[in-house]
Amino acid sequence: MSHQHIEQLRRLDADHHLHPFTDNAALAKKGTRILTRGEGVYVYDQDGHKLLDAFAGLWCVNLGYGRRELAEAASKQMNELAYYNSFFQCTTEPTVRLAAKLAELAPGALNHVFFAGSGSEANDTILRLVRHYWAVQGRPEKFIFIGRQNGYHGSTVAGASLGGMGAMHKQGGLPIPGIEHIAAPYWFGEGGELSAEEFGRQRALALEAKILELGAENVAAFIAEPIQGAAGVIIPPDSYWPEINRICKQYQVLLIADEVICGFGRTGQWFGSQTFGIEPDLMAVAKGLTSGYLPLGAVLISDPVAEVLAGQGGELAHGYTYSGHPVCCAVALESLRILQDERIVERCADDTGPYLAERWRALGEHPLVGEARICGMVGALELVPRKPSRAFFADRGRVGGLCRDIALEEGLILRATWDAMLLSPPLVISRSEIDELAEKTWRALDRTEKAIAEAI
Ligand SMILES: *Cc1c(COP(=O)(O)O)cnc(C)c1O
């Protein structure tokens, strides 16, 4: 892009475009980055800089950029039938085929699908379906959802309320009534002197304590991400999820896995629920479902829950214009076909995943890194001032932001949550690209360390 072209776009952006999760005044001064094209694990910016996207867009471009098959699937469906709804006793072939495909892939008895346009909409749907599920069984008081502090379930009113992000609750009068939060199994930040296993068990027992406090007769469901993504890739200790399964069953509280990040191979198996042995009654998926090529979300529902909803539920007074959008479903089907045919999940589990884990854990040797954690193809580096102490930097978030900006100068896209550097590359990343990722990350850490030393 010419200098003039870039300046024009930046001015128009500053004048007319409000960016999500952005200090828009600060961005308007600085000027937005403009991405122009992508190929494999790389994207290119306005100046032609080639960037290794170690964050897969926003945890979603699992097949990498530039897959012609996905563009062709969209084009074919658009030419045949660009849109029809699922409201009026109708559907389209890609919608039906995708529902059946998801039922085949999903673990356990998750055999029914409600389509939404995004992860947020999937979670909004879950809130309504679950409360309706209890109400039609004559238990409308079973109404309260329990989520987790710093959980992320999207940005709609219900999604942001179910989530536990303080900054989001401050805007717009959230959370809505009937939603409670418990602490997360964040051992690095909050585990103190406890072993990870003991801490994981305690944080699971916090759910039981909360249910007893509220009265199990009032609690509809517990919702959680298998690995907490936006909170900083919090990988729970092994002791956590088995205990959560037990508690939900014991108190008749529906268990909801938000697999918007973990679904479709991210953790080394098809679903995070399989990696952690979670037995969910409902599951939210989005992001990797279409590899981010088109927006699509879905709620997967177990046989017993679907039986109640379809049996006694009467007319379901819920739905989106784009529920089951045929073009989005066609792209999702093609994306899942590629994942299966190219055995990408298996490759992540047996080959590139273990290799990435080895290279990523080696970054834990760096003086700035207090912990290098990873599960499958998702991980984090905790940056700390004085390892081996797990104490945070005093002004949390500054060093993480600095490291992210330096990484970008090195041609690497990482995300920072406070001072944790987050990793979530396209699942198709090769061994040599993993080498490049690890080398660039090490250089960014070195330069960050120097910059901190110079600032003192
Ligand atoms: C991204 C995300 C969502 C929200 O999905 P959108 O498509 O942005 O609405 C929900 N849950 C989790 C775990 C996510 O990471």
XYZ file of C-alpha atoms and ligand atoms in Angstrom, residues 58-59 117-123 152-156 225-230 258-262 284 286-287 296-297, ligand 1:
45
model
C -8.242 -14.538 17.548
C -7.868 -18.220 18.493
C -23.896 -16.612 14.714
C -21.037 -16.526 17.227
C -19.714 -17.809 20.521
C -21.490 -15.028 22.409
C -24.810 -15.918 20.813
C -24.227 -19.580 21.597
C -23.831 -18.713 25.289
C -14.780 -15.325 29.115
C -18.054 -16.267 27.460
C -18.450 -13.431 24.979
C -19.572 -9.838 24.839
C -23.357 -9.926 24.603
C -13.981 -23.102 29.615
C -11.931 -26.338 29.732
C -8.859 -24.059 29.553
C -9.555 -20.415 30.406
C -8.359 -18.617 27.283
C -8.775 -14.849 27.537
C -17.567 -23.409 26.666
C -15.374 -24.937 23.959
C -15.286 -21.859 21.740
C -11.465 -21.945 21.899
C -10.795 -25.555 22.879
C -20.743 -23.948 23.118
C -17.600 -21.267 17.426
C -14.182 -19.905 16.320
C -20.754 -19.289 13.093
C -21.523 -20.597 16.567
C -14.265 -15.860 21.867
C -14.998 -16.560 22.928
C -16.379 -16.440 23.072
C -17.184 -15.462 22.277
O -17.230 -15.764 20.932
P -17.597 -14.612 19.866
O -17.661 -15.353 18.581
O -16.534 -13.574 19.952
O -18.921 -14.068 20.258
C -17.019 -17.211 24.010
N -16.335 -18.087 24.765
C -15.006 -18.219 24.676
C -14.315 -19.227 25.531
C -14.285 -17.451 23.768
O -12.955 -17.549 23.703
